[in-house]
PDB file of C-alpha atoms in Angstrom:
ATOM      1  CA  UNK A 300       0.000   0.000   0.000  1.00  0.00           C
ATOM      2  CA  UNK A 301       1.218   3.516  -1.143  1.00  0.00           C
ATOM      3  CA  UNK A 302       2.013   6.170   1.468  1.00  0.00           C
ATOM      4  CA  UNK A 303      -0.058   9.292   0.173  1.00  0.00           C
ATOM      5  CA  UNK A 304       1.605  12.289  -1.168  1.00  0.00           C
ATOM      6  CA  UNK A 305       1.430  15.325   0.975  1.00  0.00           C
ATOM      7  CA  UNK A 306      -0.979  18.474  -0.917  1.00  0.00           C
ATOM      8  CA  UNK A 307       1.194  21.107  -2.226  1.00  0.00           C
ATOM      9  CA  UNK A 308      -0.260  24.709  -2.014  1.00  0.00           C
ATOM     10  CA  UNK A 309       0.950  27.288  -4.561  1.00  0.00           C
ATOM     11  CA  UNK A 310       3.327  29.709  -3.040  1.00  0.00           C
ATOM     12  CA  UNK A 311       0.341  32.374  -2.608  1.00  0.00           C
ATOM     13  CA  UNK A 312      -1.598  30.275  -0.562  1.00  0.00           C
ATOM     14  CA  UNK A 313       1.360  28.644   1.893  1.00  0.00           C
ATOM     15  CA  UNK A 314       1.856  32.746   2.435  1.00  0.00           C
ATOM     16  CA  UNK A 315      -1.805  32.847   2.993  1.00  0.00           C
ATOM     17  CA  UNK A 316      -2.041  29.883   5.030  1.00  0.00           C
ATOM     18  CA  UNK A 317       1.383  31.019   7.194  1.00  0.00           C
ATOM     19  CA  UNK A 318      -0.224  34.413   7.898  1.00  0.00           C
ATOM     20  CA  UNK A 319      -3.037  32.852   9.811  1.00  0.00           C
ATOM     21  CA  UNK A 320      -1.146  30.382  11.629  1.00  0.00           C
ATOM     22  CA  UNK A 321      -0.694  30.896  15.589  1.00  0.00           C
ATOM     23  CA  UNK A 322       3.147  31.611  14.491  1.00  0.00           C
ATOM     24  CA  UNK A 323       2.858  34.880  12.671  1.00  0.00           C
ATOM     25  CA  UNK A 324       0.075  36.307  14.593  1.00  0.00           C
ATOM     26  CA  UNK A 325       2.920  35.675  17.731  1.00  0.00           C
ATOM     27  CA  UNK A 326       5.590  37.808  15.598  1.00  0.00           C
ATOM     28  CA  UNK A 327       2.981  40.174  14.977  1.00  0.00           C
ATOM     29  CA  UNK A 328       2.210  40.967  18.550  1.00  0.00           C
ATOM     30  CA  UNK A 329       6.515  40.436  19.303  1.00  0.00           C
ATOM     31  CA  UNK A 330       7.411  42.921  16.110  1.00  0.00           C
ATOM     32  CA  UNK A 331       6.104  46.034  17.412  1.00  0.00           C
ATOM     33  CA  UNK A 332       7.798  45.823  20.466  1.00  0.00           C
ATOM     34  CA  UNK A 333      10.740  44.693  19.132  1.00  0.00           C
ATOM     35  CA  UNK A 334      11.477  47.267  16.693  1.00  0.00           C
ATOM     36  CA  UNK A 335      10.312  49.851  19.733  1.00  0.00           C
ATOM     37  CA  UNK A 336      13.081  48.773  22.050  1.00  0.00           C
ATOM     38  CA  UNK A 337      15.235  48.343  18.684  1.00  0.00           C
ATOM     39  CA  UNK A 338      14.505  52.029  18.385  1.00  0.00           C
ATOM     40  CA  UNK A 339      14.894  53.530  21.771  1.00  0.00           C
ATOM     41  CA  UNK A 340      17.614  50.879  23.612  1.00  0.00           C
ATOM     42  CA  UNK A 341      19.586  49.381  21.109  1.00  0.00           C
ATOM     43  CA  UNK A 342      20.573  52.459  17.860  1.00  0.00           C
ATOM     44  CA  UNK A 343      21.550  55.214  20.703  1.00  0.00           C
ATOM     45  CA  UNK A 344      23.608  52.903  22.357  1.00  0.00           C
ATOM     46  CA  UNK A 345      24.980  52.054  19.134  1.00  0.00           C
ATOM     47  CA  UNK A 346      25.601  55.607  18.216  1.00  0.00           C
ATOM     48  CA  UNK A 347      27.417  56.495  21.395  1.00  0.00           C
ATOM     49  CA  UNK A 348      29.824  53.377  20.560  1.00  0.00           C
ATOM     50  CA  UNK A 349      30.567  54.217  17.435  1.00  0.00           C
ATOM     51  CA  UNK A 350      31.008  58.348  18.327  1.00  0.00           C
ATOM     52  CA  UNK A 351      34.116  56.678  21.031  1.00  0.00           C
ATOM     53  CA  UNK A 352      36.146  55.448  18.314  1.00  0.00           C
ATOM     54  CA  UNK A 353      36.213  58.855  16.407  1.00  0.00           C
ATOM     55  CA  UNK A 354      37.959  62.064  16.981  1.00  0.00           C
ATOM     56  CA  UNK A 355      35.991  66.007  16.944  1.00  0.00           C
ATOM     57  CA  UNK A 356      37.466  69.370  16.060  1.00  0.00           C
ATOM     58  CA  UNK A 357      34.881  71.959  16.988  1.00  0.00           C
ATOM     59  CA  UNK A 358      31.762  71.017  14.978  1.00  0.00           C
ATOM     60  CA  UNK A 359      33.601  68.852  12.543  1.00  0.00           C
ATOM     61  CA  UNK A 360      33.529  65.285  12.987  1.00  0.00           C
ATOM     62  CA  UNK A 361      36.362  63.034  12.141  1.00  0.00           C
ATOM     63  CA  UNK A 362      34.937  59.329  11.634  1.00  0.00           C
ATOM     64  CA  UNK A 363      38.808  57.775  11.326  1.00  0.00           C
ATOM     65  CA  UNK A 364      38.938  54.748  13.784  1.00  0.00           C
ATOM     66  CA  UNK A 365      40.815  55.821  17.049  1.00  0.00           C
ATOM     67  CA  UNK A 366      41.475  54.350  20.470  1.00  0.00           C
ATOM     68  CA  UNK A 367      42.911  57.966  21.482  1.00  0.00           C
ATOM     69  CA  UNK A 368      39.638  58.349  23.239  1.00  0.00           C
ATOM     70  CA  UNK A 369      40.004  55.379  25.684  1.00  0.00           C
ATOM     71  CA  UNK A 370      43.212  56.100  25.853  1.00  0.00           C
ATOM     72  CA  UNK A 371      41.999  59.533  28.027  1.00  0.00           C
ATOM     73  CA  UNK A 372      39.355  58.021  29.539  1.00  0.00           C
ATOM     74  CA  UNK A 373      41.528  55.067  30.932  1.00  0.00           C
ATOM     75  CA  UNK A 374      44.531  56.943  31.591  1.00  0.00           C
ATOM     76  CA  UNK A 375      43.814  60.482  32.595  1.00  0.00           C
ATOM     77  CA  UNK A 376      44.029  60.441  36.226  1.00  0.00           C
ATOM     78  CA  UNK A 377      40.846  63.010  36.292  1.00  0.00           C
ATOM     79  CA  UNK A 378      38.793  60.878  34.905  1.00  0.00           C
ATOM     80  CA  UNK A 379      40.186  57.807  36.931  1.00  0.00           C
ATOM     81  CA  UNK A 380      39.246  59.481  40.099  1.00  0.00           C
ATOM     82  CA  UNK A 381      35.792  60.133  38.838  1.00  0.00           C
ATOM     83  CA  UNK A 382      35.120  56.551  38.054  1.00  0.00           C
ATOM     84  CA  UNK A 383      36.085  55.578  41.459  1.00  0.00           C
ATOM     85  CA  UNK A 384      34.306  57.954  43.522  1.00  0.00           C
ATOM     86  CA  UNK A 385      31.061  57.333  41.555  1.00  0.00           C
ATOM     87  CA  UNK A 386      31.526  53.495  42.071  1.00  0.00           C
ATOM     88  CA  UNK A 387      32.206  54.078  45.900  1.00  0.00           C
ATOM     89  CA  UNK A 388      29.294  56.354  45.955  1.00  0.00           C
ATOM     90  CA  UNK A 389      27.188  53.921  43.931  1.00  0.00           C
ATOM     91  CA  UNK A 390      28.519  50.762  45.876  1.00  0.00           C
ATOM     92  CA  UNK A 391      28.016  52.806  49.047  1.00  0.00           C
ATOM     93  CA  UNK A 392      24.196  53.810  48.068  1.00  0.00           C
ATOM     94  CA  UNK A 393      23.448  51.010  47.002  1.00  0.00           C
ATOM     95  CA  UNK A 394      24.613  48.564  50.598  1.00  0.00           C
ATOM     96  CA  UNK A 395      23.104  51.084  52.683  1.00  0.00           C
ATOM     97  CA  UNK A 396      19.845  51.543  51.036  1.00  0.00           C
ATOM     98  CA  UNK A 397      19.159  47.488  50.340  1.00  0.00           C
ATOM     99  CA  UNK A 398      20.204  47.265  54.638  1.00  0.00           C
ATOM    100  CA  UNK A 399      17.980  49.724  55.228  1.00  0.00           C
ATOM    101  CA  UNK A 400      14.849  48.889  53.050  1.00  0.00           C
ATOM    102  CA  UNK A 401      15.169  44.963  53.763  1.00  0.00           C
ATOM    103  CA  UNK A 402      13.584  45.040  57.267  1.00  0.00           C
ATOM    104  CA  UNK A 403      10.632  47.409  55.783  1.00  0.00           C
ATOM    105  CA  UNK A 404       9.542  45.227  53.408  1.00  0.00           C
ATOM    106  CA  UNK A 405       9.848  42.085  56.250  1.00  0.00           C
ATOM    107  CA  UNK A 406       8.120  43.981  58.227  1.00  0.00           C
ATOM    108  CA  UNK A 407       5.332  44.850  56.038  1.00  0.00           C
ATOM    109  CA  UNK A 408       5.565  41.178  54.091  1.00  0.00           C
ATOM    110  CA  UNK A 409       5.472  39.242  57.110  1.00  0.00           C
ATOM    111  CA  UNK A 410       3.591  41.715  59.876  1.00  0.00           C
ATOM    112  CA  UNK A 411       1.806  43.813  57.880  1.00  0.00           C
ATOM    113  CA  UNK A 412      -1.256  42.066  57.839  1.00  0.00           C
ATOM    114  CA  UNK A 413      -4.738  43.624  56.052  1.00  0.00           C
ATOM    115  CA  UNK A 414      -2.342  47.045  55.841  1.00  0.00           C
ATOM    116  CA  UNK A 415       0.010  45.873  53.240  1.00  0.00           C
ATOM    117  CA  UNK A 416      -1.551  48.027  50.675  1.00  0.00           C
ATOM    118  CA  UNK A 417      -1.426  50.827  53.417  1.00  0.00           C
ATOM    119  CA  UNK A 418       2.086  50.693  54.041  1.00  0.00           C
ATOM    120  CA  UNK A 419       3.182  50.307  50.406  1.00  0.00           C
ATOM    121  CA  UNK A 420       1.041  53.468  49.707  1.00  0.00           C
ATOM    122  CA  UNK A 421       3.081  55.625  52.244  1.00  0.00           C
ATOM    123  CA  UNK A 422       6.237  54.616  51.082  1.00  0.00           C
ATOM    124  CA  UNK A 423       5.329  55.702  47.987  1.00  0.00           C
ATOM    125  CA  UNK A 424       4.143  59.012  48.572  1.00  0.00           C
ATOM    126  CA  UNK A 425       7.582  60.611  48.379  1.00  0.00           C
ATOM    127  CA  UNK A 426       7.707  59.042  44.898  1.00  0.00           C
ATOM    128  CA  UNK A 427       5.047  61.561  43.903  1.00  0.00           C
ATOM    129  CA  UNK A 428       6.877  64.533  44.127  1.00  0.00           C
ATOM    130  CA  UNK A 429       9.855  66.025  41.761  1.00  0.00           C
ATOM    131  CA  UNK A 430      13.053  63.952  42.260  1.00  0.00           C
ATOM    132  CA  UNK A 431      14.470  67.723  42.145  1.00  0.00           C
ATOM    133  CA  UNK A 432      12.124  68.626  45.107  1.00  0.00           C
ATOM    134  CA  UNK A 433      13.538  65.925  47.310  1.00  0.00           C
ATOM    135  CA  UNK A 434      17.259  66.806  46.379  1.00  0.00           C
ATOM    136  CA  UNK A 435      16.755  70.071  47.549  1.00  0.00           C
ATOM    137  CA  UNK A 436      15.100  69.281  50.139  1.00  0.00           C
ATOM    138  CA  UNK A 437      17.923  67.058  51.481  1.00  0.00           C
ATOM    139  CA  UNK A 438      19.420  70.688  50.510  1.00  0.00           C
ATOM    140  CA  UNK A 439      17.385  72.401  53.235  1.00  0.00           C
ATOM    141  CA  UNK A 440      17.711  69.791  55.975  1.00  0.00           C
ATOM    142  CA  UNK A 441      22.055  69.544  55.506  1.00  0.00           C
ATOM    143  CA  UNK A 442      22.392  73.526  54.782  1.00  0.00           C
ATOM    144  CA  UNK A 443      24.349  75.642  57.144  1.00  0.00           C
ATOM    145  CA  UNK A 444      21.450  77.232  58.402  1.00  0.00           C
ATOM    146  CA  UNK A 445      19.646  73.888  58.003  1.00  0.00           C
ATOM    147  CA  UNK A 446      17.098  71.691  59.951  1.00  0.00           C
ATOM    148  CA  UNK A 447      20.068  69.568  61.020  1.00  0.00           C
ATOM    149  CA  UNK A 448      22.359  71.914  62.317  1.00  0.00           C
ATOM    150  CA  UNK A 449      19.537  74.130  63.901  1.00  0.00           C
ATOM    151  CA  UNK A 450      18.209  71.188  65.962  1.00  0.00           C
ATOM    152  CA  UNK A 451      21.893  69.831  67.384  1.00  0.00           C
ATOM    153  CA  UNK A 452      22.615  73.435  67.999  1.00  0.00           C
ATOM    154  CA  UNK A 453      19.093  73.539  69.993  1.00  0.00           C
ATOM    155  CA  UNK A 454      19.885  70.099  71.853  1.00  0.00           C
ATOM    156  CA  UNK A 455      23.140  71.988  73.014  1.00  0.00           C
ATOM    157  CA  UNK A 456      25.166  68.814  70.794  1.00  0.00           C
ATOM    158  CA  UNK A 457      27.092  71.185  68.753  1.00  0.00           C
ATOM    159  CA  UNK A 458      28.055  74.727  69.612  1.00  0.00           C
ATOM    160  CA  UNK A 459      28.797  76.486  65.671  1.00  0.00           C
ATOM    161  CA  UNK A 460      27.226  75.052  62.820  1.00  0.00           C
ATOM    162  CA  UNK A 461      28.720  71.941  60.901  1.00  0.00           C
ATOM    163  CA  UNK A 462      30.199  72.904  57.701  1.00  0.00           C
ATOM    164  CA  UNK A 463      30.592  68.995  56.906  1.00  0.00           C
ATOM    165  CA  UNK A 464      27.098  68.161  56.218  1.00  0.00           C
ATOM    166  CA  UNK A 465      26.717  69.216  52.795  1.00  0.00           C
ATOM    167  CA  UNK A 466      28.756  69.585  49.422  1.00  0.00           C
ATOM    168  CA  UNK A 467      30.732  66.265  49.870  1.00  0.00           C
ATOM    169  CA  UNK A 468      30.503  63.022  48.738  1.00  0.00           C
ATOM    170  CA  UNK A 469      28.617  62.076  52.302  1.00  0.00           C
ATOM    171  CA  UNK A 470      25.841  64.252  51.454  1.00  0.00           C
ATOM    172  CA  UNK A 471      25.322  63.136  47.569  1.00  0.00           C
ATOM    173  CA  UNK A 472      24.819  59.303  49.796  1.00  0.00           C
ATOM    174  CA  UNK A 473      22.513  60.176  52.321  1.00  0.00           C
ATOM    175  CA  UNK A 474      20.661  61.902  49.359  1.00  0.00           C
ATOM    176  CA  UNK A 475      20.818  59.004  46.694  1.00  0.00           C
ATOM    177  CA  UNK A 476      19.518  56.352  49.392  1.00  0.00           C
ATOM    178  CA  UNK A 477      16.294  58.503  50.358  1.00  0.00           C
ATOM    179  CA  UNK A 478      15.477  58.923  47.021  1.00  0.00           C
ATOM    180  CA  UNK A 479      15.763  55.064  46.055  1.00  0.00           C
ATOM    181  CA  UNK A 480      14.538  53.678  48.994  1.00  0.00           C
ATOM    182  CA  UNK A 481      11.229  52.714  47.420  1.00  0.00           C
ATOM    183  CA  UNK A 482      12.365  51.491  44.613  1.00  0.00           C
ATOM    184  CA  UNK A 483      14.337  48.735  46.798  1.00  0.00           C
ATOM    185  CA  UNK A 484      11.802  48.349  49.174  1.00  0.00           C
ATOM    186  CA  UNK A 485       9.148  47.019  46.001  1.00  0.00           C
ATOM    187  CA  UNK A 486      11.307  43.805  45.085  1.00  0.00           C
ATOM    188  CA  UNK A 487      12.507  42.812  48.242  1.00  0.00           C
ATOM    189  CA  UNK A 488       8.848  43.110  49.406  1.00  0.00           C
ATOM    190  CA  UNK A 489       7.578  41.517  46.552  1.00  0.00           C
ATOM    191  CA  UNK A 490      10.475  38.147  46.435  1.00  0.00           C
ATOM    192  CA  UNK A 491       9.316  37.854  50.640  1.00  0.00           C
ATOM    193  CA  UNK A 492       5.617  37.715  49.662  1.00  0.00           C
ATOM    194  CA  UNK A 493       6.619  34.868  46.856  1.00  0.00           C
ATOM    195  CA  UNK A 494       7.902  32.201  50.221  1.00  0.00           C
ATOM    196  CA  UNK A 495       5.558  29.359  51.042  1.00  0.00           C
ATOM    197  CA  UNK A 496       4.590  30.592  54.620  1.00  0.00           C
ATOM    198  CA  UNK A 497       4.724  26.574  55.249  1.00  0.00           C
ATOM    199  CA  UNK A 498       8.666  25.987  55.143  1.00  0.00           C
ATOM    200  CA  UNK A 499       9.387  28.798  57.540  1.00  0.00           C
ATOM    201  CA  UNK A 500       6.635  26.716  59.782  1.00  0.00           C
ATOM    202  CA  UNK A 501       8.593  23.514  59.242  1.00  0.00           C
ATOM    203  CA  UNK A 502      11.447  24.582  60.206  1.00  0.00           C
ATOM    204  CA  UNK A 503      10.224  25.993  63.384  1.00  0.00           C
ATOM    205  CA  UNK A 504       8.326  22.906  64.115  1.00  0.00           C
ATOM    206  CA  UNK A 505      12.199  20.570  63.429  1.00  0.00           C
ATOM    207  CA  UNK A 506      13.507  23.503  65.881  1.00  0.00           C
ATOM    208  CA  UNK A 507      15.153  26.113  63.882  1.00  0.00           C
ATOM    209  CA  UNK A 508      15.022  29.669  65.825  1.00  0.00           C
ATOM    210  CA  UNK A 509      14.257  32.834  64.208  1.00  0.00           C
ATOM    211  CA  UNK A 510      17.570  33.759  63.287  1.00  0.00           C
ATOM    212  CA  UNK A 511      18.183  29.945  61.818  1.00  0.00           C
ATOM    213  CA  UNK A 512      14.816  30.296  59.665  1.00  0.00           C
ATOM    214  CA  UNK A 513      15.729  33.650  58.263  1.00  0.00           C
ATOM    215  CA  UNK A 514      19.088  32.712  57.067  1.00  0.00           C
ATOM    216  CA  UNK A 515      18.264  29.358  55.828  1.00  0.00           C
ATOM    217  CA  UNK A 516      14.889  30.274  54.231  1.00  0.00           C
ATOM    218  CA  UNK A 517      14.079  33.565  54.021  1.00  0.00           C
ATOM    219  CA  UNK A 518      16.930  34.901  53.129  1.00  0.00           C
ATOM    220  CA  UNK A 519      18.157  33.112  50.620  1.00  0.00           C
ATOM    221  CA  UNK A 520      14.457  32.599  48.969  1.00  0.00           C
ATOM    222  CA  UNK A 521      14.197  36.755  48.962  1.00  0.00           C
ATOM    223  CA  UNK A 522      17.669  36.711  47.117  1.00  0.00           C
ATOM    224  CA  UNK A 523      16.328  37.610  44.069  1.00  0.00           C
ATOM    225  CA  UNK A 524      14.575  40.808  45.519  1.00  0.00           C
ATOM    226  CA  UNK A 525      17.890  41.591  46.835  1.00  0.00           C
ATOM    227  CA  UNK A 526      19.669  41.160  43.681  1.00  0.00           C
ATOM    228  CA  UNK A 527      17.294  43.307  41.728  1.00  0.00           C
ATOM    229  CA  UNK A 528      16.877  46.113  44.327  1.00  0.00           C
ATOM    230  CA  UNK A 529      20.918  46.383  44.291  1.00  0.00           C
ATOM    231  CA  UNK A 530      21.121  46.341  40.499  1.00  0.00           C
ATOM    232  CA  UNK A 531      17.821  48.966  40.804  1.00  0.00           C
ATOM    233  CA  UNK A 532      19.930  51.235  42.855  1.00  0.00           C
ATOM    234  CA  UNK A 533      23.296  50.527  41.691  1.00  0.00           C
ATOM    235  CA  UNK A 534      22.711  51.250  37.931  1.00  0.00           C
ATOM    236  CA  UNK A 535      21.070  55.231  37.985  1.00  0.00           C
ATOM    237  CA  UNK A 536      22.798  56.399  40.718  1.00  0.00           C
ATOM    238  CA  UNK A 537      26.444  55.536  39.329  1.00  0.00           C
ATOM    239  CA  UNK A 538      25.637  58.062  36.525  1.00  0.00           C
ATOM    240  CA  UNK A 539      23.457  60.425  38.700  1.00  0.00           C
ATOM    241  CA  UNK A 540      24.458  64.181  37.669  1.00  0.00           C
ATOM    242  CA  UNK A 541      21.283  66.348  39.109  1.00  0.00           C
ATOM    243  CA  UNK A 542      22.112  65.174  42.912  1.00  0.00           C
ATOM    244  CA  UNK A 543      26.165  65.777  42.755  1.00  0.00           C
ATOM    245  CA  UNK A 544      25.587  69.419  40.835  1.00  0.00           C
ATOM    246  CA  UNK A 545      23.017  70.552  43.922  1.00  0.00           C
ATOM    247  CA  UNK A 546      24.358  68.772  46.903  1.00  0.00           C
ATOM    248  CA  UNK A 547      28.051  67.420  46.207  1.00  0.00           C
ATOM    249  CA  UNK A 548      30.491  70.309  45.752  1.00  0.00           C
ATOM    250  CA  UNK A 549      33.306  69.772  44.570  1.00  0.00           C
ATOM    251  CA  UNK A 550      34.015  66.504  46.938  1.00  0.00           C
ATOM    252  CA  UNK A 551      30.850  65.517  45.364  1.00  0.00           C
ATOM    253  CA  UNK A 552      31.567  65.269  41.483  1.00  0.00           C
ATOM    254  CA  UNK A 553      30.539  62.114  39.538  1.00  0.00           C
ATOM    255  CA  UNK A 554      31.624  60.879  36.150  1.00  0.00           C
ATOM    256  CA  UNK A 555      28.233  61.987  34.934  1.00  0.00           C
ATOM    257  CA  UNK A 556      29.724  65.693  35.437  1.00  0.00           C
ATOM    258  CA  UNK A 557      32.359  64.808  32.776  1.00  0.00           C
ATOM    259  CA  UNK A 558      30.561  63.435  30.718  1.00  0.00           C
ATOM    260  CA  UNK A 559      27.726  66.294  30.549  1.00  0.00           C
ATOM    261  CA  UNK A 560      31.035  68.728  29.899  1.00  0.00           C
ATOM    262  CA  UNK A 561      32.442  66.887  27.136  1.00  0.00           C
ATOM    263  CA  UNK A 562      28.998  66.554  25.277  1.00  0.00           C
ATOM    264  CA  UNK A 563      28.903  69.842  26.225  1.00  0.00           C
ATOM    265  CA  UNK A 564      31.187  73.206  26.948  1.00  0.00           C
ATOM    266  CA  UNK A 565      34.011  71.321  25.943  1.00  0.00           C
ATOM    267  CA  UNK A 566      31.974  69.942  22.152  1.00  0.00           C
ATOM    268  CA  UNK A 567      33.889  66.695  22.583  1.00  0.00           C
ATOM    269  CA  UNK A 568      31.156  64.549  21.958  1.00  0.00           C
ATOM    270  CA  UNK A 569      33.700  61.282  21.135  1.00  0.00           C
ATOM    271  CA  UNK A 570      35.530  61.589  24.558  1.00  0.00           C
ATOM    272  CA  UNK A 571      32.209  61.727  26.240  1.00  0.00           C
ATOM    273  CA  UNK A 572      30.734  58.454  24.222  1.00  0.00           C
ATOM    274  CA  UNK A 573      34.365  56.918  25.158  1.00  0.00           C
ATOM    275  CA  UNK A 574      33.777  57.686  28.981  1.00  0.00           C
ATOM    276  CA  UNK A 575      30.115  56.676  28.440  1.00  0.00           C
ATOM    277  CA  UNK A 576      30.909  53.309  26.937  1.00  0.00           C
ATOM    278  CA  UNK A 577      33.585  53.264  29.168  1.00  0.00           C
ATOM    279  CA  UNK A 578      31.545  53.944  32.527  1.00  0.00           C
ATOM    280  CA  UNK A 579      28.972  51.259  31.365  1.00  0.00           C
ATOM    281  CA  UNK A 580      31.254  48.423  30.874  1.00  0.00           C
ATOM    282  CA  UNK A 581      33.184  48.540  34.368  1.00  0.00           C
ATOM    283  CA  UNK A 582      29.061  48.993  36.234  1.00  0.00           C
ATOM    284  CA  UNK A 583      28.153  46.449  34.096  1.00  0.00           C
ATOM    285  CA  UNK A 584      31.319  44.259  35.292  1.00  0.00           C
ATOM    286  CA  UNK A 585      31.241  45.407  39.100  1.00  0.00           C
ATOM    287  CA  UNK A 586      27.618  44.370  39.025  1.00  0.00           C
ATOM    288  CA  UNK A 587      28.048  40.673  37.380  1.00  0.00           C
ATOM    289  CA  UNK A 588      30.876  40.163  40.637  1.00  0.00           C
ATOM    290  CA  UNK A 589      28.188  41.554  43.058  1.00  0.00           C
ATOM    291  CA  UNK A 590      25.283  39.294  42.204  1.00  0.00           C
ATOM    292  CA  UNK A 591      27.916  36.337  41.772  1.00  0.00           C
ATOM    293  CA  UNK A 592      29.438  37.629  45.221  1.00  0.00           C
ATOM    294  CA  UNK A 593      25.658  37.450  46.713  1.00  0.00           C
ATOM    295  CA  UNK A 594      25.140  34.119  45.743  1.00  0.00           C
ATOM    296  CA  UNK A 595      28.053  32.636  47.015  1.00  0.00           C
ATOM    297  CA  UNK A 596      27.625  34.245  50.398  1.00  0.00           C
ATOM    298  CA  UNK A 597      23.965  32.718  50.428  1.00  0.00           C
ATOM    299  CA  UNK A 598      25.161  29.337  49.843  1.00  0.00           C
ATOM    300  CA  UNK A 599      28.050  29.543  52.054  1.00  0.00           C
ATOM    301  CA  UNK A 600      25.102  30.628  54.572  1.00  0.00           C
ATOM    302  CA  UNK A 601      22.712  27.663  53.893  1.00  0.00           C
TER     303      UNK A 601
END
């Protein structure tokens, strides 16, 4: 018995027959977004690569391949400095403000009760408002005259007022980890809602104490709500140039100030695309290590 020959469909109606099939109506709903993210994410990114490899001269743009641009940006010792003290200032923000929002969202995941919603509605609010607002109102508070120094002078702590509070590298912290203190709060909260209530009750009925359970299953089960509120944190605020300009001085200045010179007053846009590319290669390096660091530390926990 003869195996039957498969119909064959002239080319207009496979196309016809493809278009309707679950396969194409996927890349139709996939395309759109695609080509958005293709448009916004990928091309400037692109552009700002190739811009590092050539050379300007006012307005006139050389396109001849160059390394002379990496060569400044890897070798000035201006520029070196920068990089460092926005990674410390980053690394910094971003510890402090993961330690500090960690036992908010616990508290609100696991003792929060019917006032979840409550609670993640207040620490929202600030959200609300201009990020400028809450710089310089950070401004107010740290200012010579400020809300700080005014109430340590009243509770007889200090005699003069400080001078160290603000325009340093201190300042441009406490800053950076009230204004992203939400936005680490969210994941963490969200990864601690995600744990079966039931393990943490096993392992206090086989005898595991508080401080046992929450290094052996809440921790490491919320790590992923760590991980993302560091990278959440880590990411902006290495390139943050609005909170350095208004509260940092000059013990306060990021890479992000160099980089909005060279694009700008000094018209070097190819120095600034090096420094860019530059920049996001060593954050995008110092934050693989982190979230590999994290891990390990977990396991070496468990």
């Amino acid at each position: 018995m003869t195996a039957m020959a498969e119909p064959s469909f002239p080319p207009a109606t496979a196309a016809r027959r493809w278009r309707r099939s679950e396969e194409a109506r996927g890349l139709t709903l996939i395309s759109p977004t695609f080509l958005y993210a293709l448009a916004l994410l990928f091309l400037p990114v692109l552009i700002v690569f190739l811009y590092s490899f050539w050379t300007q001269d006012y307005l006139t743009i050389d396109r001849t391949f160059t390394l002379e641009n990496y060569r400044q940006a890897l070798g000035e010792p201006i520029y070196q400095d920068l990089l460092a003290r926005s990674l410390y200032i980053s690394l910094t923000v971003s510890i402090v403000t993961v330690l500090l929002s960690y036992p908010v969202a616990w508290f609100i995941s696991f003792h929060g009760g019917l006032n979840k919603n409550f609670w993640l509605f207040v620490i929202t609010i600030p959200c609300w408002t201009s990020y400028l607002l809450r710089v310089m109102s950070w401004k107010v508070i740290l200012g010579y005259q400020g809300v700080m120094n005014t109430g340590l002078m009243k509770l007889g702590i200090i005699e003069a007022p400080l001078t160290s509070l603000l325009y340093n590298a201190n300042a441009v912290i406490i800053t950076l980890v009230h204004s992203w203190a939400a936005f680490a709060i969210l994941p963490i909260f969200i990864s601690l809602e995600k744990i079966d209530r039931s393990l943490i009750e096993a392992a206090a009925d086989l005898g595991d104490g508080p401080i046992r359970r929450f290094f052996r299953i809440v921790l490491p089960l919320s790590m992923p709500g760590v991980i993302s509120a560091f990278l959440i944190v880590m990411i902006p605020t290495v390139g943050d140039y609005v909170t350095p300009q208004l509260v940092g001085g000059k013990e306060g200045v990021m890479i992000a100030s160099a980089i909005q010179a060279s694009f700008g007053k000094a018209s070097n846009w190819p120095l600034g695309a090096a420094l860019s590319v530059t920049t996001m290669v060593v954050v995008s390096l110092l934050a693989g290590a982190v979230v590999l660091g994290l891990r390990l530390i977990v396991r070496s926990i468990r």
